[in-house]
Coordinates of C-alpha atoms and ligand atoms in Angstrom, one line a residue:
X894 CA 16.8 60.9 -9.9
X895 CA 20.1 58.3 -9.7
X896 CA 22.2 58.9 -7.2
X897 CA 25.0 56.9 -7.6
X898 CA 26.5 55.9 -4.4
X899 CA 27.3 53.4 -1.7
X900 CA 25.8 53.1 2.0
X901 CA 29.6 53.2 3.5
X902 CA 29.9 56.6 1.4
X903 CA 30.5 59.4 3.5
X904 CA 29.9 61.7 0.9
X905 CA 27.2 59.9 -0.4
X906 CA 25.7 59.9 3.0
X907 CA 25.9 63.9 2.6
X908 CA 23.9 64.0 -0.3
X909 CA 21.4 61.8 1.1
X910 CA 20.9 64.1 3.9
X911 CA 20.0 66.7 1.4
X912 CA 17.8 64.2 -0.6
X913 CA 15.8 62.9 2.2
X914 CA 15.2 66.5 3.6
X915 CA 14.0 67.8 0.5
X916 CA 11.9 64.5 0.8
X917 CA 12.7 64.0 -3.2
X918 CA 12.3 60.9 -5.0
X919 CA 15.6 59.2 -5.8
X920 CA 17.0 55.7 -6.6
X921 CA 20.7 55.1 -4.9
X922 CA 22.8 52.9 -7.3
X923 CA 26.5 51.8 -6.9
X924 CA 28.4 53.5 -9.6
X925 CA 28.0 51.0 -13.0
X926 CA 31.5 49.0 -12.9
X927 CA 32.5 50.4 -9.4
X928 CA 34.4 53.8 -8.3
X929 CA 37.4 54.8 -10.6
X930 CA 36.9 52.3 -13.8
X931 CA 36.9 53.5 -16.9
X932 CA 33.3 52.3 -17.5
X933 CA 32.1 55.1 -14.5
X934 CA 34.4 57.8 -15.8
X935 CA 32.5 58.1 -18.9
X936 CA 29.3 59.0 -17.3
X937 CA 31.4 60.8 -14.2
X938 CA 34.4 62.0 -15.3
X939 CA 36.5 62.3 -11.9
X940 CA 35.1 58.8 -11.3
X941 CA 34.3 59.4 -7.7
X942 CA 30.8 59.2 -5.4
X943 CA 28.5 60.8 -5.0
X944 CA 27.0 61.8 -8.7
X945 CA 23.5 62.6 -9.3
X946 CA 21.5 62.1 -12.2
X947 CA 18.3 64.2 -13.0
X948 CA 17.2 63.5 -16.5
X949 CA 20.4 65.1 -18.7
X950 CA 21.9 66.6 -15.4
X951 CA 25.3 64.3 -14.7
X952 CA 27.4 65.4 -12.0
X953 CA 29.7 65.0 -9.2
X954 CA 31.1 67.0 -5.6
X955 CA 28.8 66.9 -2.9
X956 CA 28.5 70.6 -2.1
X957 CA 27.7 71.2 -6.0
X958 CA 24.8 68.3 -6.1
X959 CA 23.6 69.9 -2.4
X960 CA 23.3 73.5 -4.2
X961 CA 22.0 71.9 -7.5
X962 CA 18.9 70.4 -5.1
X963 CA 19.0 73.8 -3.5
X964 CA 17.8 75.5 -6.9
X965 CA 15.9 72.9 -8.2
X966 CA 13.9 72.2 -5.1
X967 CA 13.7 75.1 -2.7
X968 CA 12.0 74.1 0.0
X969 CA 12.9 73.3 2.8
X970 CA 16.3 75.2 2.0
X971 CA 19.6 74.4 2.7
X972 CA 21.2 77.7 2.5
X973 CA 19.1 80.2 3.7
X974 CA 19.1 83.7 5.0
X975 CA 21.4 86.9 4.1
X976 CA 23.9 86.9 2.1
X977 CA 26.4 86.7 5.0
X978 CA 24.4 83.6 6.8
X979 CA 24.5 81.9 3.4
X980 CA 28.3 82.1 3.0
X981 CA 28.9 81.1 6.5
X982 CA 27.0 78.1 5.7
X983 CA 29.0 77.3 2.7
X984 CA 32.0 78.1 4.8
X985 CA 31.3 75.7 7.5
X986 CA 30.4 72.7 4.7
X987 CA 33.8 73.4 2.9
X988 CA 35.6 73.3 6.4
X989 CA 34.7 69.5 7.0
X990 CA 35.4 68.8 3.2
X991 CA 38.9 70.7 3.4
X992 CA 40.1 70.7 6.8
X993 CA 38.7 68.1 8.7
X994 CA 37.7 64.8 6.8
X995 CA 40.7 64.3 5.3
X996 CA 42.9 63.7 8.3
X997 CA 40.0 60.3 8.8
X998 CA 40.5 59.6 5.4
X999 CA 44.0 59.2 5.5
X1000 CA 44.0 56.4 8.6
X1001 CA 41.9 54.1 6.2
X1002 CA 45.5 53.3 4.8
X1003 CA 46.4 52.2 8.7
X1004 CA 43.6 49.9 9.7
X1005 CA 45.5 46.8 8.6
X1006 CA 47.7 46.1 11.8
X1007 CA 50.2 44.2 9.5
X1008 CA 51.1 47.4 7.6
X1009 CA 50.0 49.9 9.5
X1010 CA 52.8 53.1 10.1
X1011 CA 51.9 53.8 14.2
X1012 CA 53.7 57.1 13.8
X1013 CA 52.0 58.5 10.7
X1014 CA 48.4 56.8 11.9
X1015 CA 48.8 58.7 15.3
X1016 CA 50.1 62.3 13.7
X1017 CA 46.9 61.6 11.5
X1018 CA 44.6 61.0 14.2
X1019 CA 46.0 64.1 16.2
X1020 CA 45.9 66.6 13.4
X1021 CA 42.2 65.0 13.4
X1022 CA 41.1 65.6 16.8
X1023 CA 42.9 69.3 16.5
X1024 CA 40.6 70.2 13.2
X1025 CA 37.4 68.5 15.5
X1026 CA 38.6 71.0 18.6
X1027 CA 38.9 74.0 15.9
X1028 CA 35.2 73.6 15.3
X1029 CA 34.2 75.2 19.0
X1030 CA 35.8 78.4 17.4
X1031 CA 34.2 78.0 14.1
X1032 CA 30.0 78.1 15.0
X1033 CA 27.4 78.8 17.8
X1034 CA 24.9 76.0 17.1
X1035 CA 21.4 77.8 17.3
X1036 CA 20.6 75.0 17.8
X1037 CA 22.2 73.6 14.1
X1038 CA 25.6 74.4 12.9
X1039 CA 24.6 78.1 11.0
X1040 CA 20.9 78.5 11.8
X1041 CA 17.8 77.4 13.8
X1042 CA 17.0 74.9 10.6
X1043 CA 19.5 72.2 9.2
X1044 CA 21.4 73.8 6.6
X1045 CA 24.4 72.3 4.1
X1046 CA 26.8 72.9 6.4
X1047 CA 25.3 69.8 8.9
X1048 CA 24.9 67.6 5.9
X1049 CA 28.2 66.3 6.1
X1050 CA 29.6 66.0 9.7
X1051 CA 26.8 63.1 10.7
X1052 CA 28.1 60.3 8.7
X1053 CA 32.3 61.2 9.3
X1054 CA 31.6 61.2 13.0
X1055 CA 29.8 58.2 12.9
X1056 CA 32.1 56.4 10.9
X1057 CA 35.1 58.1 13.0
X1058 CA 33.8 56.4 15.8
X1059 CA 33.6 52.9 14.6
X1060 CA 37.1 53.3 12.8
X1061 CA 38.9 54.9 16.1
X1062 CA 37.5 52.5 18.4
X1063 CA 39.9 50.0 16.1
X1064 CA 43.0 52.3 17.0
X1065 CA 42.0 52.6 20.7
X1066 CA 41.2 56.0 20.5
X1067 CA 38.4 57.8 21.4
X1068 CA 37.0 61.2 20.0
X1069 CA 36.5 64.5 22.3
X1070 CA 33.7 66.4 21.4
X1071 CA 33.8 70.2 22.8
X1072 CA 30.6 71.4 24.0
X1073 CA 29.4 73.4 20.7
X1074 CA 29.4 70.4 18.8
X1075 CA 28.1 68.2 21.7
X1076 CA 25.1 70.6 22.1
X1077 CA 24.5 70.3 17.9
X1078 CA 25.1 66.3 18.0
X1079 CA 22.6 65.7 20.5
X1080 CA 20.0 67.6 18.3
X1081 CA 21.2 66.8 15.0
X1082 CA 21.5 63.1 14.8
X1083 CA 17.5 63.2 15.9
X1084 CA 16.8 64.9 12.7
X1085 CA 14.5 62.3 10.4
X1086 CA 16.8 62.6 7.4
X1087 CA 19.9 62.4 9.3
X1088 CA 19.3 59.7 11.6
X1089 CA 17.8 57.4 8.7
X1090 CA 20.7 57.9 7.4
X1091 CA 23.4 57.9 9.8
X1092 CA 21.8 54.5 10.8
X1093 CA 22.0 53.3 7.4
X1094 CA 25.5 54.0 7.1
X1095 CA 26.7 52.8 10.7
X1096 CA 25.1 49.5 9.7
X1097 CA 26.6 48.9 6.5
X1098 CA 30.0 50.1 7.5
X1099 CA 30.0 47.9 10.7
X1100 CA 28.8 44.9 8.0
X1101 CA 31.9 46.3 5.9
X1102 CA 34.4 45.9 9.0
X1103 CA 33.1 42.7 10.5
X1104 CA 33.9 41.3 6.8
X1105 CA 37.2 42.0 6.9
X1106 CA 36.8 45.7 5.6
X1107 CA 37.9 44.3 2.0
Ligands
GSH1241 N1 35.1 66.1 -3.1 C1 34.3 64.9 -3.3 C2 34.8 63.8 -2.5 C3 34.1 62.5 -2.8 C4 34.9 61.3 -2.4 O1 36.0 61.3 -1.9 N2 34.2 60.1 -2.6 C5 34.9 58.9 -2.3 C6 34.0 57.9 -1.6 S1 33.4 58.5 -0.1 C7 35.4 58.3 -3.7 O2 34.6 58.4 -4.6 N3 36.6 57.8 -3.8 C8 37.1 57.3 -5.0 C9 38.3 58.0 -5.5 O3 38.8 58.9 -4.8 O4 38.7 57.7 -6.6 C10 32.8 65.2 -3.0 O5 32.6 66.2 -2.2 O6 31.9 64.6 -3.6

């Protein structure tokens, strides 16, 4: 399989979670003429990372490639249980896509002192921190988000807080984690997929900022 995708790639990073737990064989590749040309649209239409390719599969989202990998190679599972415990895990997956990483994605415009907007970075960072506080409401970690096995929904939290961390520590600001998700970070990030991971991306986006982040 191709995964086309970038170590700085939050989204990628999700899908590699996935990949690496399933313990599949995959080659990453940066999409063929970068994100958004015209030469990646025609294999990916929407033109954005991650896409997977598995012989004449082609696709892109993150939570559809995660389910594809789900079918196609069950075990371990990443949604698992009733019904109810599988929708919950879906639920908590489409939170962080939805809700929550967003608000990060929208300081990326800031990070440039020279034209950054203090008001619109800091109403950014709070509605943030608010959607991070919502999450003590949202799950009991048992001891992973839905479940006593890592399921879709921790695929994609690892890498945003990780790279929330790097970028806030650039606005002087420092996230609060409430105890739920303490509890599930201090577990999570030990996973083998997730921390080979996690540390992939912390380095290369640390590489990516100390080069001017261009
Ligand atoms: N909903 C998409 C989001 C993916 C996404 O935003 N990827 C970013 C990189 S992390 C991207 O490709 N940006 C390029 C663009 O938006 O054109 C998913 O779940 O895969």
């Amino acid at each position: 399989m191709i995964l086309y995708a970038i170590p700085i790639s939050t989204y990628s990073a999700k899908v590699r979670i996935a990949l690496e737990t399933k313990r599949l064989d995959y080659r990453m590749e940066p999409p063929p003429g970068g994100y958004s040309t015209p030469e990646y649209m025609q294999l990916v239409p929407l033109g954005t990372i991650p896409a997977l390719v598995d012989g004449d599969f082609c696709c892109s989202e993150s939570d559809v490639l995660i389910e594809y990998l789900d079918e196609t190679h069950p075990e371990p599972a990443l949604l698992y249980g009733s019904p109810a415990q599988r929708a919950q895990q879906r639920f908590v997956a489409r939170y962080h896509d939805i809700w929550l990483e967003p608000h990060l994605r929208r300081t990326f415009a800031h990070v440039d002192p020279a034209t950054r907007d203090e008001a619109e970075l800091n109403g950014h960072l709070d509605k943030f921190q608010d959607r991070i506080d919502k999450i003590e409401s949202l799950i009991d970690p048992s001891p992973y988000l839905c479940g006593n096995k890592i399921s879709i929904a921790d695929c994609a939290f690892p890498a945003t807080f990780t790279l929330a961390e790097l970028l806030l520590s650039v606005f002087d600001r420092e996230l609060r984690f409430g105890p739920k998700v303490r509890a599930w970070r201090d577990v999570v990030y030990r996973h083998p997929a997730v921390k080979k991971v996690t540390d992939e991306s912390r380095a290369a986006t640390l590489d990516w900022m100390n080069s001017g982040g261009g």
